[in-house]
Coordinates of C-alpha atoms and ligand atoms in Angstrom, one line a residue:
Chain V
M164 CA -21.5 30.1 -6.8
S165 CA -24.3 30.4 -9.8
R166 CA -21.8 32.8 -11.3
L167 CA -19.4 30.6 -11.2
L168 CA -20.9 28.0 -12.7
L169 CA -21.9 29.9 -15.6
N170 CA -18.9 31.2 -15.8
K171 CA -17.3 27.7 -15.9
R172 CA -20.2 26.5 -18.5
F173 CA -19.4 29.5 -21.1
A174 CA -15.3 28.5 -20.9
L175 CA -16.0 25.2 -21.8
S176 CA -19.0 26.0 -24.6
G177 CA -16.1 28.1 -25.6
L178 CA -13.1 25.9 -25.5
L179 CA -15.1 23.0 -27.2
L180 CA -16.3 25.6 -30.1
L181 CA -12.5 26.3 -30.6
V182 CA -11.2 22.9 -30.9
L183 CA -13.6 21.9 -32.9
V184 CA -13.3 24.7 -35.6
L185 CA -9.3 24.9 -35.2
P186 CA -8.8 22.4 -38.6
L187 CA -10.9 25.0 -40.7
I188 CA -9.5 28.0 -39.7
T189 CA -5.7 26.4 -40.0
S190 CA -3.9 24.4 -42.4
N191 CA -0.8 24.4 -40.0
A192 CA -0.6 20.1 -40.4
Y193 CA 1.8 19.7 -38.0
M194 CA 0.4 21.7 -35.4
I195 CA -3.3 19.4 -36.0
R196 CA -1.0 16.6 -35.4
I197 CA 0.7 17.8 -32.6
L198 CA -3.2 18.6 -30.9
I199 CA -4.5 15.0 -32.2
L200 CA -1.2 13.4 -29.9
T201 CA -2.4 15.8 -26.9
F202 CA -6.0 15.0 -27.2
I203 CA -4.2 10.8 -27.0
W204 CA -2.1 11.5 -24.1
T205 CA -5.0 13.5 -22.1
I206 CA -7.0 10.1 -22.7
A207 CA -4.3 8.1 -20.7
V208 CA -4.1 10.4 -18.0
Y209 CA -7.5 10.9 -17.3
G210 CA -7.1 6.9 -16.6
L211 CA -3.9 7.6 -14.6
N212 CA -5.8 10.1 -12.4
L213 CA -8.8 8.3 -12.0
L214 CA -6.6 5.5 -10.1
A215 CA -3.8 7.6 -8.6
G216 CA -5.6 11.0 -8.2
Y217 CA -9.3 9.8 -7.2
T218 CA -8.8 6.3 -5.6
G219 CA -4.9 7.1 -4.1
Y220 CA -3.1 3.9 -5.8
L221 CA -0.1 5.0 -8.1
S222 CA 0.1 2.8 -10.7
L223 CA 3.9 3.3 -12.5
A224 CA 2.4 0.3 -15.0
H225 CA 0.5 3.3 -17.1
A226 CA 2.5 3.4 -19.9
G227 CA 3.2 -0.7 -20.3
F228 CA -0.7 -0.5 -20.5
F229 CA -0.9 2.4 -23.3
A230 CA 1.4 0.1 -25.3
L231 CA -0.5 -3.0 -24.7
G232 CA -3.7 -1.4 -26.3
A233 CA -1.1 -0.2 -28.7
Y234 CA 0.1 -3.2 -29.9
T235 CA -3.0 -5.4 -29.6
L236 CA -4.5 -3.6 -31.8
A237 CA -1.8 -3.5 -34.2
I238 CA -1.4 -7.4 -34.0
L239 CA -5.2 -7.5 -34.5
T240 CA -5.6 -5.7 -37.3
V241 CA -2.6 -6.7 -39.4
T242 CA -1.3 -10.2 -38.3
V243 CA -4.5 -11.5 -37.4
G244 CA -6.3 -9.5 -40.0
L245 CA -9.5 -8.8 -37.9
S246 CA -11.8 -5.3 -40.0
Y247 CA -10.7 -2.3 -37.6
W248 CA -13.4 -2.1 -35.6
L249 CA -13.7 -5.1 -34.2
A250 CA -9.9 -5.1 -33.7
F251 CA -10.6 -2.5 -32.3
I252 CA -13.0 -3.7 -29.4
L253 CA -11.0 -6.5 -28.3
T254 CA -8.8 -4.7 -27.9
L255 CA -10.4 -2.8 -25.2
V256 CA -11.5 -5.7 -23.9
F257 CA -8.4 -7.7 -24.0
T258 CA -6.9 -4.2 -21.9
S259 CA -9.3 -4.5 -19.5
I260 CA -8.8 -8.0 -18.6
V261 CA -5.5 -8.2 -18.1
G262 CA -5.6 -4.7 -16.4
A263 CA -7.9 -6.9 -14.2
L264 CA -5.8 -10.0 -13.7
I265 CA -2.3 -7.9 -12.9
G266 CA -4.9 -5.2 -10.6
M267 CA -6.2 -8.5 -8.5
I268 CA -2.6 -9.3 -7.4
A269 CA -0.7 -5.6 -7.5
L270 CA -3.8 -4.4 -5.4
R271 CA -2.5 -7.0 -2.7
T272 CA 0.4 -4.2 -2.1
R273 CA -0.3 -0.5 -0.7
E274 CA 1.3 2.5 -1.7
H275 CA 5.1 2.4 -2.1
F276 CA 4.6 -1.3 -2.5
F277 CA 2.2 -0.8 -5.1
A278 CA 4.1 1.6 -7.0
I279 CA 7.5 -0.6 -6.9
Y280 CA 5.0 -3.5 -7.7
T281 CA 3.6 -1.8 -11.0
L282 CA 6.5 -0.3 -12.3
C283 CA 7.9 -4.2 -12.5
V284 CA 4.7 -5.1 -14.4
G285 CA 5.2 -2.0 -16.5
Y286 CA 8.9 -2.9 -17.4
I287 CA 8.1 -6.7 -18.0
I288 CA 5.5 -5.4 -20.6
Y289 CA 8.5 -3.4 -21.8
L290 CA 10.6 -6.6 -22.3
I291 CA 8.2 -8.7 -23.9
I292 CA 7.6 -6.1 -26.5
Y293 CA 11.3 -5.7 -26.8
N294 CA 12.2 -9.0 -26.9
W295 CA 9.1 -10.9 -28.9
E296 CA 10.5 -9.8 -32.4
G297 CA 7.9 -12.8 -34.2
M298 CA 4.7 -11.0 -33.1
T299 CA 5.8 -7.4 -31.9
G300 CA 8.6 -6.5 -34.7
G301 CA 10.9 -5.9 -31.3
V302 CA 13.4 -3.1 -31.7
R303 CA 12.2 -2.1 -34.7
G304 CA 8.2 -1.6 -34.5
F305 CA 5.8 -2.9 -35.7
I306 CA 4.6 -0.8 -39.5
G307 CA 1.8 -1.0 -41.4
I308 CA -1.0 -0.2 -39.1
P309 CA -4.2 0.5 -40.8
S310 CA -6.3 3.9 -39.9
P311 CA -9.1 3.8 -38.3
G312 CA -11.9 1.5 -40.6
S313 CA -14.8 4.0 -41.8
I314 CA -18.3 3.7 -40.1
G315 CA -21.2 4.0 -43.1
P316 CA -20.0 7.3 -44.9
L317 CA -17.4 8.7 -42.1
E318 CA -14.2 7.5 -43.5
F319 CA -11.4 8.4 -41.6
N320 CA -8.4 8.3 -44.1
S321 CA -7.3 12.3 -44.0
Q322 CA -5.6 13.9 -40.9
I323 CA -8.7 15.9 -40.4
S324 CA -11.3 13.4 -39.9
N325 CA -8.8 11.5 -37.4
Y326 CA -8.6 14.5 -35.6
Y327 CA -12.3 14.6 -35.2
L328 CA -12.2 11.1 -34.1
V329 CA -9.6 11.5 -31.8
L330 CA -11.6 14.6 -30.3
F331 CA -14.4 12.5 -30.3
F332 CA -13.1 9.9 -27.8
L333 CA -11.4 12.6 -25.4
V334 CA -14.9 14.2 -25.0
L335 CA -16.3 11.0 -24.6
T336 CA -13.7 10.2 -21.5
I337 CA -14.2 13.4 -20.2
V338 CA -18.0 12.9 -20.0
V339 CA -17.8 9.4 -18.5
I340 CA -14.8 10.3 -16.2
Y341 CA -17.2 13.2 -14.9
R342 CA -20.2 11.2 -14.4
I343 CA -18.5 8.7 -12.3
V344 CA -16.6 11.1 -10.2
H345 CA -20.0 12.9 -9.8
S346 CA -21.0 9.7 -8.6
L347 CA -21.9 7.4 -6.0
Q348 CA -19.1 4.9 -7.6
G349 CA -16.6 8.0 -7.3
R350 CA -17.6 9.4 -3.6
T351 CA -16.6 5.8 -3.2
F352 CA -13.4 5.5 -4.9
M353 CA -12.4 9.0 -2.5
A354 CA -13.2 7.5 0.7
I355 CA -10.9 4.9 -0.2
R356 CA -8.0 7.6 -1.1
N357 CA -8.7 9.0 2.0
S358 CA -8.9 6.0 4.6
E359 CA -8.9 2.3 3.6
D360 CA -9.7 1.2 6.9
L361 CA -12.6 4.0 7.4
A362 CA -14.2 3.1 3.7
K363 CA -14.2 -0.9 5.0
T364 CA -16.0 -0.2 8.6
I365 CA -18.3 2.2 6.4
G366 CA -19.0 -1.2 4.7
I367 CA -17.6 -0.5 1.4
S368 CA -15.6 -3.6 -0.2
T369 CA -12.0 -1.9 -1.1
T370 CA -10.5 -4.7 -3.0
K371 CA -13.9 -4.9 -5.4
N372 CA -14.0 -0.9 -5.7
K373 CA -9.9 -0.6 -6.3
L374 CA -10.3 -3.3 -8.9
I375 CA -13.1 -1.3 -10.9
A376 CA -10.5 1.7 -10.9
F377 CA -7.6 -0.4 -11.9
I378 CA -9.4 -2.0 -14.3
L379 CA -10.9 1.6 -15.5
S380 CA -7.3 3.4 -15.2
T381 CA -6.3 0.7 -17.6
F382 CA -9.0 0.8 -20.4
F383 CA -8.4 4.0 -20.9
A384 CA -4.6 3.2 -21.1
G385 CA -5.7 0.7 -23.7
L386 CA -8.1 3.0 -25.4
A387 CA -5.5 6.1 -25.9
G388 CA -3.0 3.4 -27.3
A389 CA -5.2 2.1 -29.8
L390 CA -5.8 5.1 -31.3
F391 CA -1.7 6.2 -31.3
A392 CA -1.3 3.0 -32.9
S393 CA -4.0 3.4 -35.6
F394 CA -2.8 7.8 -35.8
T395 CA 0.7 7.3 -36.0
R396 CA 0.7 3.5 -38.0
F397 CA 4.2 2.4 -36.5
I398 CA 4.9 2.0 -33.0
G399 CA 8.0 1.0 -31.2
P400 CA 8.7 -1.0 -27.7
E401 CA 9.7 2.8 -26.0
I402 CA 6.0 3.3 -26.2
S403 CA 6.0 1.3 -22.9
N404 CA 9.1 2.8 -21.6
I405 CA 8.7 3.8 -17.7
T406 CA 10.0 7.7 -19.3
M407 CA 6.5 7.2 -20.8
T408 CA 4.9 6.9 -18.0
F409 CA 6.6 9.7 -15.9
D410 CA 5.6 12.0 -18.9
F411 CA 1.9 11.2 -18.0
L412 CA 2.5 11.2 -14.6
V413 CA 4.6 15.1 -15.0
Y414 CA 0.7 15.7 -16.8
L415 CA -1.3 14.9 -14.1
L416 CA 1.0 16.7 -11.7
I417 CA 0.9 19.9 -13.3
G418 CA -2.7 19.9 -14.4
G419 CA -3.7 18.8 -10.8
I420 CA -4.0 15.0 -9.6
G421 CA -7.7 14.4 -8.1
T422 CA -8.9 17.3 -10.1
L423 CA -11.3 16.8 -13.1
S424 CA -9.7 19.6 -15.4
G425 CA -5.9 18.5 -14.3
P426 CA -5.2 16.1 -17.2
V427 CA -6.6 18.3 -20.0
I428 CA -4.5 21.5 -18.2
G429 CA -1.1 19.4 -17.9
T430 CA -1.1 17.8 -20.7
F431 CA -2.0 21.1 -23.2
I432 CA 0.3 23.2 -21.2
I433 CA 3.5 20.6 -21.0
V434 CA 3.3 20.0 -24.6
W435 CA 2.6 23.6 -25.7
I436 CA 6.0 24.5 -23.6
S437 CA 8.1 21.6 -25.0
Q438 CA 7.2 22.7 -28.5
E439 CA 8.2 26.1 -27.9
L440 CA 11.5 24.9 -26.2
Q441 CA 12.4 22.3 -28.9
F442 CA 15.6 23.9 -29.7
L443 CA 16.8 23.0 -26.1
Q444 CA 16.9 19.7 -27.1
D445 CA 17.0 17.3 -23.8
Y446 CA 18.1 20.4 -22.2
R447 CA 14.3 21.1 -22.0
M448 CA 14.5 18.9 -18.6
L449 CA 16.5 21.7 -17.1
V450 CA 13.6 23.6 -17.4
F451 CA 11.0 21.2 -16.3
G452 CA 12.4 20.3 -13.8
P453 CA 12.7 23.4 -11.5
I454 CA 9.4 24.0 -12.3
L455 CA 8.0 21.1 -11.4
V456 CA 9.7 21.4 -8.0
I457 CA 8.4 24.5 -7.4
L458 CA 5.3 23.6 -8.5
I459 CA 5.0 20.6 -6.1
I460 CA 6.1 22.9 -3.2
F461 CA 3.4 25.7 -3.5
A462 CA 0.7 23.8 -5.6
P463 CA 0.7 20.2 -4.1
R464 CA -2.6 19.6 -6.8
G465 CA -1.4 21.2 -9.6
I466 CA -2.8 24.4 -11.7
S467 CA -6.4 22.9 -11.1
G468 CA -6.3 22.3 -7.9
F469 CA -4.7 25.9 -6.9
I470 CA -6.7 27.5 -8.3
I471 CA -9.8 25.1 -6.7
D472 CA -8.5 26.1 -3.3
W473 CA -8.3 29.8 -4.4
N474 CA -11.8 29.9 -5.5
L475 CA -12.9 28.1 -1.9
K476 CA -10.6 30.8 0.1
R477 CA -12.3 33.7 -1.6
K478 CA -15.9 32.1 -0.9
A479 CA -14.6 31.6 2.7
K480 CA -13.6 35.2 3.0
K481 CA -16.5 36.2 1.6
Q482 CA -18.7 34.2 3.9
Q483 CA -16.9 36.2 7.0
I484 CA -17.7 39.3 6.1
E485 CA -21.2 38.5 5.3
S486 CA -21.7 37.1 8.5
M487 CA -19.8 39.7 10.3
K488 CA -21.7 42.0 8.6
D489 CA -24.8 40.6 9.8
M490 CA -23.9 40.5 13.4
E491 CA -22.9 44.4 12.8
N492 CA -26.6 44.7 11.3
N493 CA -28.4 42.6 14.5
Q494 CA -26.2 44.6 17.1
E495 CA -27.6 47.9 15.4
V496 CA -31.1 46.5 15.7
K497 CA -30.6 45.6 19.2
E498 CA -29.0 49.1 20.0
G499 CA -31.7 51.1 18.0
Chain Y
M559 CA -27.6 -10.1 24.2
L560 CA -27.1 -8.8 20.8
L561 CA -23.2 -9.2 20.1
E562 CA -21.4 -12.2 22.4
T563 CA -17.8 -12.8 22.2
V564 CA -16.8 -16.3 23.4
N565 CA -13.3 -17.3 24.3
L566 CA -12.3 -14.4 22.2
T567 CA -8.2 -14.0 21.9
K568 CA -5.4 -12.2 20.0
K569 CA -2.1 -12.9 20.4
F570 CA 0.5 -10.5 18.5
G571 CA 3.8 -12.1 18.3
G572 CA 4.6 -13.1 22.0
L573 CA 2.0 -10.2 23.2
T574 CA -1.5 -11.2 24.0
A575 CA -3.3 -8.2 23.8
V576 CA -6.6 -9.9 24.5
D577 CA -6.7 -12.9 26.6
D578 CA -9.8 -15.1 26.4
V579 CA -12.5 -12.8 26.7
S580 CA -16.1 -13.2 26.6
F581 CA -18.4 -10.5 27.0
S582 CA -21.9 -10.1 25.9
V583 CA -23.1 -6.5 24.6
E584 CA -26.8 -5.8 25.6
K585 CA -29.2 -4.8 23.6
G586 CA -31.3 -1.2 24.1
K587 CA -28.5 -0.4 26.8
I588 CA -24.9 1.9 26.7
N589 CA -22.0 -0.7 27.4
A590 CA -19.0 0.0 28.3
I591 CA -15.5 -1.1 28.2
I592 CA -13.1 0.4 30.8
G593 CA -9.3 -0.3 31.6
P594 CA -5.5 0.9 32.0
N595 CA -3.4 1.9 28.9
G596 CA -2.6 -0.8 26.4
A597 CA -5.3 -2.8 28.4
G598 CA -6.7 -4.7 25.3
K599 CA -9.6 -2.8 24.8
S600 CA -9.1 -1.0 20.7
T601 CA -7.9 -4.5 20.2
F602 CA -11.4 -6.3 21.1
F603 CA -13.2 -3.5 19.2
N604 CA -10.9 -4.2 16.9
L605 CA -11.7 -7.9 16.6
V606 CA -15.4 -7.3 17.1
S607 CA -15.6 -5.3 13.9
G608 CA -13.7 -7.5 11.7
Y609 CA -10.3 -4.9 11.4
Y610 CA -8.1 -8.7 12.4
P611 CA -8.9 -11.7 12.7
P612 CA -9.1 -13.3 16.1
T613 CA -6.3 -15.8 17.1
S614 CA -9.3 -17.7 18.7
G615 CA -12.7 -18.1 20.1
Q616 CA -15.9 -16.8 18.2
V617 CA -18.0 -13.7 17.8
F618 CA -21.7 -14.0 17.4
F619 CA -24.0 -10.9 16.2
K620 CA -27.9 -11.8 16.9
G621 CA -27.1 -15.6 16.9
E622 CA -25.2 -15.9 14.2
E623 CA -21.3 -16.4 14.0
I624 CA -19.0 -13.3 12.1
T625 CA -16.0 -14.4 13.4
R626 CA -13.6 -14.1 10.4
L627 CA -16.1 -11.9 8.4
P628 CA -14.2 -8.6 6.5
S629 CA -15.4 -5.3 8.1
N630 CA -17.0 -4.2 5.2
K631 CA -19.4 -7.2 5.4
I632 CA -20.1 -6.9 9.4
A633 CA -21.0 -3.4 9.1
R634 CA -23.4 -4.5 6.2
L635 CA -24.9 -6.6 8.9
G636 CA -25.3 -3.0 11.0
I637 CA -22.6 -2.8 13.4
A638 CA -20.9 0.3 12.9
R639 CA -17.6 1.8 15.0
T640 CA -15.4 4.9 15.4
F641 CA -11.9 5.1 15.6
Q642 CA -9.6 5.8 18.7
T643 CA -7.9 9.3 16.6
T644 CA -11.0 10.2 14.0
N645 CA -10.0 9.9 10.5
L646 CA -12.1 11.8 8.2
F647 CA -11.4 13.1 5.3
E648 CA -10.4 16.6 6.6
R649 CA -10.0 18.8 3.9
A650 CA -13.9 18.2 2.6
T651 CA -16.7 19.8 3.5
V652 CA -18.8 17.6 6.6
L653 CA -21.3 16.6 3.9
D654 CA -19.2 15.2 1.5
N655 CA -17.3 13.2 4.5
I656 CA -20.7 12.0 5.4
I657 CA -22.9 11.0 2.2
V658 CA -20.5 8.0 1.4
G659 CA -21.5 7.2 4.8
N660 CA -25.3 5.4 3.3
R661 CA -23.3 3.9 0.2
L662 CA -23.5 0.3 1.6
R663 CA -27.7 0.7 1.5
T664 CA -27.1 1.2 -2.5
Q665 CA -27.0 -0.8 -5.4
S666 CA -26.1 1.6 -8.3
N667 CA -22.8 0.2 -9.4
L668 CA -20.2 2.1 -12.4
W669 CA -23.0 1.5 -15.2
D670 CA -25.5 3.4 -13.2
A671 CA -23.0 6.1 -12.9
I672 CA -21.9 6.5 -16.6
L673 CA -25.3 6.3 -17.6
R674 CA -27.1 8.5 -15.3
T675 CA -29.6 6.1 -14.3
P676 CA -33.0 6.8 -12.3
R677 CA -31.7 4.2 -9.7
L678 CA -28.3 6.0 -9.3
K679 CA -30.1 9.8 -8.9
R680 CA -32.6 8.5 -6.5
E681 CA -30.0 6.7 -4.4
E682 CA -28.0 9.8 -4.5
Q683 CA -31.1 11.2 -3.0
K684 CA -31.2 8.9 -0.2
C685 CA -27.5 9.5 0.6
L686 CA -27.8 13.4 0.5
D687 CA -31.6 12.5 2.6
K688 CA -29.9 10.3 5.3
A689 CA -26.6 13.2 5.5
Y690 CA -28.9 15.4 7.0
E691 CA -30.6 13.4 9.0
V692 CA -27.8 12.4 10.3
L693 CA -26.5 15.1 11.1
D694 CA -29.5 16.8 12.7
F695 CA -29.3 13.9 15.1
V696 CA -26.0 15.0 16.2
N697 CA -26.7 18.8 15.9
L698 CA -24.7 19.8 13.0
T699 CA -26.8 20.6 10.4
N700 CA -25.1 24.2 10.4
H701 CA -21.9 23.0 9.7
A702 CA -23.0 21.0 6.7
H703 CA -21.0 22.7 4.3
S704 CA -17.7 23.6 6.9
V705 CA -14.8 22.3 5.7
V706 CA -13.9 19.2 8.6
E707 CA -10.1 20.6 9.1
N708 CA -11.6 24.0 10.5
L709 CA -13.9 22.2 12.7
T710 CA -13.4 22.0 17.2
Q711 CA -12.3 18.5 17.9
E712 CA -15.8 17.7 19.8
E713 CA -17.3 18.9 16.3
K714 CA -15.3 16.0 14.5
K715 CA -16.1 13.6 17.4
R716 CA -19.9 14.5 16.3
V717 CA -19.1 14.3 12.5
A718 CA -17.1 10.3 13.0
F719 CA -20.1 9.8 15.1
A720 CA -23.0 11.1 12.0
L721 CA -20.7 8.8 9.6
A722 CA -21.2 5.7 11.9
L723 CA -24.8 6.2 12.1
A724 CA -25.2 7.0 8.4
T725 CA -24.5 3.3 7.8
E726 CA -28.2 2.6 9.7
P727 CA -26.6 0.3 12.6
E728 CA -28.2 -1.5 15.3
L729 CA -25.2 -1.5 17.2
V730 CA -22.7 1.1 17.6
F731 CA -18.5 0.9 18.9
L732 CA -17.6 3.8 19.9
D733 CA -14.1 4.5 20.6
E734 CA -13.3 6.9 23.4
P735 CA -15.3 9.3 21.8
A736 CA -14.3 12.0 24.5
A737 CA -10.8 12.0 24.2
G738 CA -9.9 15.3 24.0
V739 CA -13.1 17.3 24.3
N740 CA -13.7 19.6 27.3
P741 CA -16.1 18.3 30.3
D742 CA -18.7 20.3 29.5
E743 CA -18.5 19.5 26.0
T744 CA -18.5 15.5 27.3
E745 CA -21.6 16.4 28.9
G746 CA -23.0 16.8 25.5
L747 CA -21.3 13.7 23.9
A748 CA -23.0 11.4 26.4
E749 CA -26.4 13.1 25.8
L750 CA -25.2 12.0 22.5
M751 CA -25.3 8.6 23.3
K752 CA -28.2 8.5 25.4
K753 CA -30.1 10.0 22.3
M754 CA -29.2 6.8 19.9
V755 CA -30.3 4.4 22.9
D756 CA -33.5 6.2 22.3
H757 CA -34.0 6.0 19.0
G758 CA -32.9 2.2 19.4
I759 CA -29.4 2.3 18.5
T760 CA -27.2 -0.2 21.2
V761 CA -24.1 1.8 22.0
C762 CA -20.7 -0.1 23.5
L763 CA -18.1 2.3 24.4
I764 CA -14.2 2.2 25.4
E765 CA -14.1 5.6 27.9
H766 CA -11.3 6.5 30.4
K767 CA -13.2 9.2 31.8
M768 CA -14.9 7.4 35.0
Q769 CA -17.6 9.6 35.7
M770 CA -19.0 9.8 32.3
I771 CA -19.1 6.0 32.5
M772 CA -20.1 5.6 35.8
S773 CA -23.6 7.5 35.3
I774 CA -24.6 6.7 31.7
A775 CA -23.3 2.8 31.1
E776 CA -25.0 0.2 32.3
N777 CA -23.1 -2.8 31.8
I778 CA -19.2 -2.4 31.8
M779 CA -16.6 -5.0 31.5
V780 CA -13.0 -4.2 33.0
L781 CA -10.2 -5.5 31.1
N782 CA -6.6 -5.8 32.5
F783 CA -3.4 -7.1 30.2
G784 CA -6.0 -8.4 28.1
K785 CA -8.2 -10.6 30.4
K786 CA -11.4 -9.5 31.4
I787 CA -11.3 -8.6 35.4
A788 CA -14.8 -7.9 36.0
E789 CA -17.9 -7.6 34.7
G790 CA -21.4 -6.0 35.5
T791 CA -23.6 -1.9 36.6
P792 CA -21.4 0.6 37.8
E793 CA -22.5 -0.6 41.3
D794 CA -20.8 -4.1 40.9
I795 CA -17.7 -2.3 39.5
M796 CA -16.8 0.1 41.9
N797 CA -17.0 -2.7 44.5
D798 CA -14.9 -5.3 43.0
E799 CA -11.8 -6.0 44.9
E800 CA -9.8 -7.2 42.0
V801 CA -11.4 -3.8 39.8
I802 CA -10.0 -1.5 43.1
K803 CA -6.5 -3.4 43.0
A804 CA -6.0 -3.6 39.7
Y805 CA -7.5 -0.4 38.3
L806 CA -8.9 2.0 40.3
G807 CA -5.9 1.4 43.5
G808 CA -5.9 3.7 45.9
E809 CA -7.9 6.5 43.8
R810 CA -11.0 5.1 44.6
H811 CA -12.5 7.2 46.9
A812 CA -11.8 10.3 44.9
E813 CA -13.0 8.4 41.4
V814 CA -16.8 7.7 43.4
K815 CA -16.8 11.3 44.8
Ligands
ATP745 N1 -1.6 -4.0 15.2 C1 -0.7 -4.5 16.8 N2 0.4 -5.3 16.9 C2 1.3 -5.1 17.5 N3 0.8 -5.4 18.7 C3 -0.1 -4.3 18.8 C4 -1.4 -3.9 17.8 N4 -2.3 -3.2 18.1 C5 -2.2 -3.2 19.5 N5 -1.3 -3.8 19.7 C6 -0.8 -4.1 21.4 O1 -1.6 -4.7 22.0 C7 -2.0 -4.4 23.4 C8 -3.5 -4.1 23.2 O2 -3.5 -2.2 22.7 P1 -4.6 -1.8 22.5 O3 -4.6 -0.6 21.7 O4 -5.7 -2.4 22.2 O5 -5.1 -0.9 23.9 P2 -5.7 -0.1 24.3 O6 -6.7 -0.4 25.6 O7 -7.0 0.6 23.5 O8 -5.5 1.1 25.4 P3 -5.2 2.8 25.4 O9 -6.1 2.9 26.2 O10 -4.2 3.3 25.1 O11 -6.3 3.1 23.8 C9 -1.1 -3.0 23.5 O12 0.0 -3.9 24.2 C10 -0.4 -2.7 22.2 O13 0.9 -2.4 22.0
MG746 MG1 -7.3 2.0 22.5

């Protein structure tokens, strides 16, 4: 047990060190760009995981909130002309408030009705972005979004500085999610996922806690969207499309829904495979489709869940063998 | 009396599942509700625990009206319940299932979780202590780290008891706690209910196992087609004409033996 923990710690530190020094050892700008985007997707997927994975409510409006964050930042910085970090904070507040309002209505439904309802919400956000040309640029998109403003001596004009900025937010996201999941609050979410009826009878306000999970998920979607907008500096309505939500969902399912490392593992693996298979263009889906189907059948909790279950089984087996040995020893003592 | 219902009625469309039932749960005793299948026993539990609102009538707990309170608020007042079918989180350990049971007695919120405040740490310890305390109470300490799906039916029932007790209730409603459990083990569960009463927790249970009811319950209500047809001590119930006619029927002699 402790050795496992130690190994985990070791692996984590190694991984963190690797991503920290990566820009220093490679000058491949394309690779850095892909990594930055992967970090951003991962943040969004963590938000989805908190709601769908830990609380049991599958929202299909996630790309909508991602786009809401991106466009809000664009409008506040360019159209309104606020300073970058003020706009950034207001963006997070705004997406969370919209999340709260939508969550209050959406959470009156359950299961597939919730999925359908949020699907519609996502589509409405898409339609608004697409059609409100005066504000969003419509189908032409929104151009000229500024890079993150400097904080004291820290400037974020170069790609590498953006890499570290986004990495900072990713690590922050992981720490916050880790703390939430490993707290009474996280246990409360999981109690709701397990059985809402049981959760209520042990005194948990399901209405309040579901709303908290929903707002958190929109907060992280908004954060990812804001980072995306200021990194790419150009956004179009397609980022609010349902296909984007499905991308997030695929990352989450493959990595492991309801697990802490799932979002990172899933997003990195899928982005990496897509890069490798780029020559196949849209036929890539012919590869992903079967992989996804096989995974859902044999490892419903994704790669991460598969490893966790495998470890648990191994531990249980070890315990069994040990207790059997104990029994044999006891018998020997008795007989002797 | 601890809990009282006044003319409690629940209609599902044309069906009256609970029909004008006035009943008092007596403090410090084992109370029981019996009746044939579909008599409205579980529905009665669902009404008093706030699972759904009654069509008419009232519920009082310690003299205060709780008729339309949501179930999470009722739990906070000190009323716990178990379900007819245990709906524990099967893939998690016993301990993980129980810890959250004391959540309603804690204050820490999202910010405490994110900032890891002393309050959160203190309350997490409190929940853990409570979990071990109730596991000890139901004699499952050695199964604290077992995964629920590997437990026997009887052990799962004990876990459900423990979870209910972790909410620090004054009154527990147990819906068929001994269903699907063999006679030897039923004895153990009956002992456990007596132990709850000894510790000042009032018990109200639904049960089909007549022998068990007659030996442990002190106050019994009989429901039939949603209506209360009798109430009283086991003696009273066994000698009640209407009960014999409606419920025990010709089997009376066999049952009393
Ligand atoms: N949510 C519901 N909607 C419609 N009808 C219901 C509902 N819940 C219960 N009923 C009906 O109400 C009647 C009483 O059901 P209830 O579950 O209370 O019976 P019970 O006494 O607990 O029976 P059992 O001993 O089989 O558990 C039944 O006819 C049942 O079909
Ligand atoms: Mg029932």
